[in-house]
CSV table of C-alpha atoms in Angstrom, one decimal:
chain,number,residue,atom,x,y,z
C,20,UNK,CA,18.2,8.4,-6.3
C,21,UNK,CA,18.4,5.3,-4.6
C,22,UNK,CA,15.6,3.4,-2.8
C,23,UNK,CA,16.9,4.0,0.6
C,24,UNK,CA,17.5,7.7,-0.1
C,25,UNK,CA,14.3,8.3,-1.3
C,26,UNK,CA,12.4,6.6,2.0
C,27,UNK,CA,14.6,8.7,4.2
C,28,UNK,CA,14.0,12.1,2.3
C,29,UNK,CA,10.1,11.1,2.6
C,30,UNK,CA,10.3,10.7,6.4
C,31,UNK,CA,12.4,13.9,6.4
C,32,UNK,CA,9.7,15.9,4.8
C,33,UNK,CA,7.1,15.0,7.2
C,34,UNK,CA,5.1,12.0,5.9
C,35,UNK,CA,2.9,9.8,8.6
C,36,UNK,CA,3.8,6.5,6.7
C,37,UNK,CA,6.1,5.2,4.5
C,38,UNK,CA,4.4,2.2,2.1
C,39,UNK,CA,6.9,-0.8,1.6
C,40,UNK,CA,6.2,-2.9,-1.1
C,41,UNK,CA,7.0,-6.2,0.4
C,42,UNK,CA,8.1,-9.6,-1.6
C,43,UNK,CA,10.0,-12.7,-1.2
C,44,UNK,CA,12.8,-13.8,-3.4
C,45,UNK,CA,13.5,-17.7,-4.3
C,46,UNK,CA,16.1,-17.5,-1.5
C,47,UNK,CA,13.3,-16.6,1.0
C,48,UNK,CA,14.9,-13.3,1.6
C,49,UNK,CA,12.4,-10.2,2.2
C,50,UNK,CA,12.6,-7.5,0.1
C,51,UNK,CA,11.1,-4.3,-0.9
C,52,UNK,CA,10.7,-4.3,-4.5
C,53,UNK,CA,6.9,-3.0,-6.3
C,54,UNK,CA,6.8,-5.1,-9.8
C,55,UNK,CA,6.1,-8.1,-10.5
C,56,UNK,CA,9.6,-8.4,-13.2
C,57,UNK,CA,12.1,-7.4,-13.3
C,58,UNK,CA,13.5,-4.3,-16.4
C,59,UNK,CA,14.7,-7.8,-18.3
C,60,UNK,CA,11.2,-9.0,-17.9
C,61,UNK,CA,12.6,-11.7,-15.6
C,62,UNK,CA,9.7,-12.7,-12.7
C,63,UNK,CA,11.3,-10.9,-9.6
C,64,UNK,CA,10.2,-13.9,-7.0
C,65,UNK,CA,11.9,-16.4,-9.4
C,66,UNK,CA,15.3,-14.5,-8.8
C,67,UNK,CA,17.2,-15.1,-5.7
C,68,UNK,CA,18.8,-12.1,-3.5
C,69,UNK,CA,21.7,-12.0,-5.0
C,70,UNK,CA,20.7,-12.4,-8.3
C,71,UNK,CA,17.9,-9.7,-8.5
C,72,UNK,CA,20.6,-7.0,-6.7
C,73,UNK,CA,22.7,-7.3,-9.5
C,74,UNK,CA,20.5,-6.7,-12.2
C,75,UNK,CA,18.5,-3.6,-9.9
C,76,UNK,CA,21.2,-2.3,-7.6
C,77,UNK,CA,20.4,0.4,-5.3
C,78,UNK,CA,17.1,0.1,-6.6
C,79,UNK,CA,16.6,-3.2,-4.3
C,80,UNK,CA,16.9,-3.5,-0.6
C,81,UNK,CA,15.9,-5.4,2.1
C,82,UNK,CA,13.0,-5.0,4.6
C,83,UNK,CA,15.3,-5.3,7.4
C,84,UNK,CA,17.6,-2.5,5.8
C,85,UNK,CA,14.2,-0.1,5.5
C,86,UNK,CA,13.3,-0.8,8.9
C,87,UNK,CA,16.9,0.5,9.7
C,88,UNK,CA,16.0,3.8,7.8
C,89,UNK,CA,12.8,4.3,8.9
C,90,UNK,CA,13.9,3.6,12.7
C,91,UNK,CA,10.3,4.7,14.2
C,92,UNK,CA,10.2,8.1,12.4
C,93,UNK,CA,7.2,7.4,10.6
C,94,UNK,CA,4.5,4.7,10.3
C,95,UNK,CA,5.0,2.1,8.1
C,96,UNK,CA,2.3,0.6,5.3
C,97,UNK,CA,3.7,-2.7,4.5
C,98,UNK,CA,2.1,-4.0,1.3
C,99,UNK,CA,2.3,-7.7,0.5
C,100,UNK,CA,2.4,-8.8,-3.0
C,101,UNK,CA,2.3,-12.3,-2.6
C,102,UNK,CA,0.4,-14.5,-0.2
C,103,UNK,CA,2.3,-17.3,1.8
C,104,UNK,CA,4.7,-14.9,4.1
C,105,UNK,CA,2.3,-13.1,6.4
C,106,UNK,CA,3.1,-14.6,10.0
C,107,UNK,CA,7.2,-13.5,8.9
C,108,UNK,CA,6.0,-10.2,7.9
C,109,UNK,CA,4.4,-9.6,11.1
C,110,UNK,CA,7.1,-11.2,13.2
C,111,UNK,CA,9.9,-9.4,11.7
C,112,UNK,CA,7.6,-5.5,11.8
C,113,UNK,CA,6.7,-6.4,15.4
C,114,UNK,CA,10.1,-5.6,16.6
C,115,UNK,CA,10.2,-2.7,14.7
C,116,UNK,CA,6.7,-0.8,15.5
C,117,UNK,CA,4.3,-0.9,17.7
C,118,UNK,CA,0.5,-1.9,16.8
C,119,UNK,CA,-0.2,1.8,16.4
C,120,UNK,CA,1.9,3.0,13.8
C,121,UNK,CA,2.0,-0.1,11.3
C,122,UNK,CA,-0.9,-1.0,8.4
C,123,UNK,CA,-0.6,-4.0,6.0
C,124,UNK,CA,-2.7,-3.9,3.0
C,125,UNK,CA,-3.3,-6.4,0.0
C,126,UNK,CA,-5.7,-7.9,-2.3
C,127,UNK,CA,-5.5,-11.3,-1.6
C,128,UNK,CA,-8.5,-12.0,1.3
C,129,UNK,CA,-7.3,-15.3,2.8
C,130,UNK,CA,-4.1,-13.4,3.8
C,131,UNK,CA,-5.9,-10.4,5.2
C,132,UNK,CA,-7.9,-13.4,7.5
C,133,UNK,CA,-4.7,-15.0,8.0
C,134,UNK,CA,-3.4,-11.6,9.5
C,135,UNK,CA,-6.4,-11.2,11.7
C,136,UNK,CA,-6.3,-14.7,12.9
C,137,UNK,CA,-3.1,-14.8,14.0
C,138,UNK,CA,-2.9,-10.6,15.2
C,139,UNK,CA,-6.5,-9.3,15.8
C,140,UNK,CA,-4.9,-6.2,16.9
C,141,UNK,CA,-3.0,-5.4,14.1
C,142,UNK,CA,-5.0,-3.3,11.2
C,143,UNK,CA,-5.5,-4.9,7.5
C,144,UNK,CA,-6.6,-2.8,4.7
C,145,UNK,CA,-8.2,-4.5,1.0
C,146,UNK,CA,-6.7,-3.4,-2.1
C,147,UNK,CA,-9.1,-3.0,-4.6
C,148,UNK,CA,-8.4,-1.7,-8.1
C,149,UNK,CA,-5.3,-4.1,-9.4
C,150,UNK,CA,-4.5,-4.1,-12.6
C,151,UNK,CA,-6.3,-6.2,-15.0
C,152,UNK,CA,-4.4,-5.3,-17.8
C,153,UNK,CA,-3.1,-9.1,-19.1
C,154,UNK,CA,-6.6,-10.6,-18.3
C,155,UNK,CA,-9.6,-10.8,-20.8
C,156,UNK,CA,-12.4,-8.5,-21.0
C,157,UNK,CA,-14.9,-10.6,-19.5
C,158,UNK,CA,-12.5,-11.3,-16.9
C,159,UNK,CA,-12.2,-7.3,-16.6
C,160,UNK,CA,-15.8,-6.8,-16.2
C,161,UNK,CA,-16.2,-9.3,-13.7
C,162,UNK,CA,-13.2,-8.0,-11.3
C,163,UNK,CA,-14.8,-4.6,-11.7
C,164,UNK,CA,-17.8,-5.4,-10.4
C,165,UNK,CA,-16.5,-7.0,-7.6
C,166,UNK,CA,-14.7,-4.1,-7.0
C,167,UNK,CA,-17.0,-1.9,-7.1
C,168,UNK,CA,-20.0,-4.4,-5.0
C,169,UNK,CA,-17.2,-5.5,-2.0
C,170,UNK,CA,-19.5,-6.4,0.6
C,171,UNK,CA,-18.7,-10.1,0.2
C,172,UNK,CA,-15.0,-10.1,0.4
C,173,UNK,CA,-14.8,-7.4,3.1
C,174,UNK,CA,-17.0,-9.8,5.1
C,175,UNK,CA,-15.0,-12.8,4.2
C,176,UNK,CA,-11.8,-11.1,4.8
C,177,UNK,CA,-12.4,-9.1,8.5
C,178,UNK,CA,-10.4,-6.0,6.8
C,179,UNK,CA,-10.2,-3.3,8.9
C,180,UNK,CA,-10.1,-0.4,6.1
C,181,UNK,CA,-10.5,-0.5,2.2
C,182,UNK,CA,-7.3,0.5,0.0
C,183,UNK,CA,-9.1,1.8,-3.5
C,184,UNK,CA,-7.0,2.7,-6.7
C,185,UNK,CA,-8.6,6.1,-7.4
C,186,UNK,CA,-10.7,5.4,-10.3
C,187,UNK,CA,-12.2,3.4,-7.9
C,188,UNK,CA,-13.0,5.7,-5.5
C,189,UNK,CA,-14.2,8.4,-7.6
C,190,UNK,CA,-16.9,5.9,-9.1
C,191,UNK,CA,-19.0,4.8,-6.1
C,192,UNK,CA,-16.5,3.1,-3.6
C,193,UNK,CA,-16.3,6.5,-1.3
C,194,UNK,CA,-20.0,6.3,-1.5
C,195,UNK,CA,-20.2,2.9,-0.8
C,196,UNK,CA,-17.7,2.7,2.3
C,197,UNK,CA,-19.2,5.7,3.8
C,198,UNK,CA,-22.6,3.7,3.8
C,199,UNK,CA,-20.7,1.1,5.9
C,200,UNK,CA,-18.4,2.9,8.1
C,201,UNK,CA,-15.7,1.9,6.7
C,202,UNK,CA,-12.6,3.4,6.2
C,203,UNK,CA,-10.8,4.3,2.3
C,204,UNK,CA,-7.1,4.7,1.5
C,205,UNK,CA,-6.7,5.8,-2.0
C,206,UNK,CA,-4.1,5.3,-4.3
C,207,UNK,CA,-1.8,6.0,-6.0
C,208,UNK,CA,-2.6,9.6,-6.4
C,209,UNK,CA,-0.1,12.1,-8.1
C,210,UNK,CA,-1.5,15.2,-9.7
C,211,UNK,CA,-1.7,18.0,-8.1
C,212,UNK,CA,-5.0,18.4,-8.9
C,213,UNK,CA,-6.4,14.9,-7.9
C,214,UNK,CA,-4.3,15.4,-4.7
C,215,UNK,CA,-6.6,18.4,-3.8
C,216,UNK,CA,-9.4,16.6,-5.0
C,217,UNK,CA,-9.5,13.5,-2.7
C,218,UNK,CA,-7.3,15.3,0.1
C,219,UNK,CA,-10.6,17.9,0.6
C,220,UNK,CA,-13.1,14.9,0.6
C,221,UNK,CA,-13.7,13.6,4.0
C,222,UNK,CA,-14.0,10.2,3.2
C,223,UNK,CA,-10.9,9.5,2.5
C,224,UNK,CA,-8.9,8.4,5.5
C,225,UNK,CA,-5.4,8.6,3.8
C,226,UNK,CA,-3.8,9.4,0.4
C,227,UNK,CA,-1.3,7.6,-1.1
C,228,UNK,CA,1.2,9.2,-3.1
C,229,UNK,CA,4.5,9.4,-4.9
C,230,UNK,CA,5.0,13.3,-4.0
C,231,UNK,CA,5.1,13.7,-0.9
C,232,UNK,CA,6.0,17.0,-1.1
C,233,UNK,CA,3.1,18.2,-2.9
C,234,UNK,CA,1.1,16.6,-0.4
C,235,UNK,CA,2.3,18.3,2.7
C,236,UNK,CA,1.9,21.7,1.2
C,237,UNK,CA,-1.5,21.4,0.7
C,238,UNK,CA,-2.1,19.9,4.0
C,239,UNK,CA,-0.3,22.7,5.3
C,240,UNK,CA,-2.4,25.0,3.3
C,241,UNK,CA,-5.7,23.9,4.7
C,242,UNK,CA,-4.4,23.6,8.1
C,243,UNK,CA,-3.6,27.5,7.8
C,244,UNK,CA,-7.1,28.1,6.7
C,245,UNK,CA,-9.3,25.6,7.9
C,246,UNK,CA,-7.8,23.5,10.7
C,247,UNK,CA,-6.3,20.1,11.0
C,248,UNK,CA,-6.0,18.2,7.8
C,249,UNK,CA,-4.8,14.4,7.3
C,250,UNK,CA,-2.4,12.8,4.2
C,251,UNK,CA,-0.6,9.6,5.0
């Protein structure tokens, strides 16, 4: 199914945000794409527009296309893989959503503190939990730790709410933003299982997830027995 399909059969089930994976190509066009290469192994932000379409297809499309899909029926979770484009990201969202129903997360703390510098208003989440997969253990440990102890680069970075990969959360980082009032997204969560799991803890804020639909019938379900339940 095509990207654009896929974003519009999301909003059509119900979701509160979509998450838009945002990055620039050598041509400085803005475009949603999640990995780092390309299926050739090519580095995606090397590649201009025209060049990474034809080798994805309809798997590529712009931001300015999403926004045209989305067209206010949900929020939207922009998520910036590179640093360097943050004042165009929020100058090109502005005129698509208001303050209230946009989020902007990413792990790189100078843009999170270039975001609130330039739109106090406007809500910044830190990702924590990237993969670490190509560096060295030590390198591993270290990140981890980090991770797990983000007092420091919360403070540094003025982040409004916390993004954790769900290992993460399930070790101490609930725990630990709980202690500081802090808000916890967690990602990317899948299983049916796990999606009960964190959806019935109530320190997660919002869930991230790939199945949407799953999702919303278990919020349903504990709406029907219990009350009000939140997913994003």
């Amino acid at each position: 199914m095509p990207a654009a399909e896929r974003y519009d059969r999301a909003i059509e089930l119900g979701v509160d945000y979509v998450e838009l994976d945002v990055r620039r190509t050598a041509d400085r066009r803005l475009v949603v794409y999640h990995d780092d290469l390309t299926p050739s192994g090519r580095r995606s932000g090397n590649l201009d527009y025209a060049e990474l379409k034809k080798e994805l297809g309809p798997e590529l499309v712009t931001l300015d296309e999403l926004l045209e899909v989305v067209a206010g029926r949900a929020g939207l979770h922009i998520d910036l893989k590179e640093p360097g484009y943050e004042a165009e990201i929020i100058g090109v969202i502005h005129l698509s959503a208001s303050e209230d129903r946009f989020v902007v997360t990413t792990g790189d703390v100078e843009s999170i503190r270039t975001i609130k510098q330039q739109y106090p208003a406007g809500r910044a989440g830190l990702t924590l939990g990237t993969d670490m997969r190509s560096a060295n253990a030590w390198a591993m440990a270290g990140e981890r730790v980090a991770e797990l102890f983000p007092g420091a680069r919360l403070n540094r970075s003025h982040a409004d709410f916390v993004a954790a990969h769900q290992q993460l959360a399930r070790v101490r980082l609930l725990r630990y933003c709980a202690r500081r009032r802090m808000p916890v997204w967690v990602w990317t969560v899948d299983e049916e299982a796990e999606i009960a799991y964190f959806m019935a803890d109530p320190r997660v804020a919002t869930l991230i997830t790939n199945r949407p639909d799953i999702a919303l019938r278990l919020r349903a379900s504990a709406a029907r027995k219990d009350g009000p339940a939140e997913i994003r």
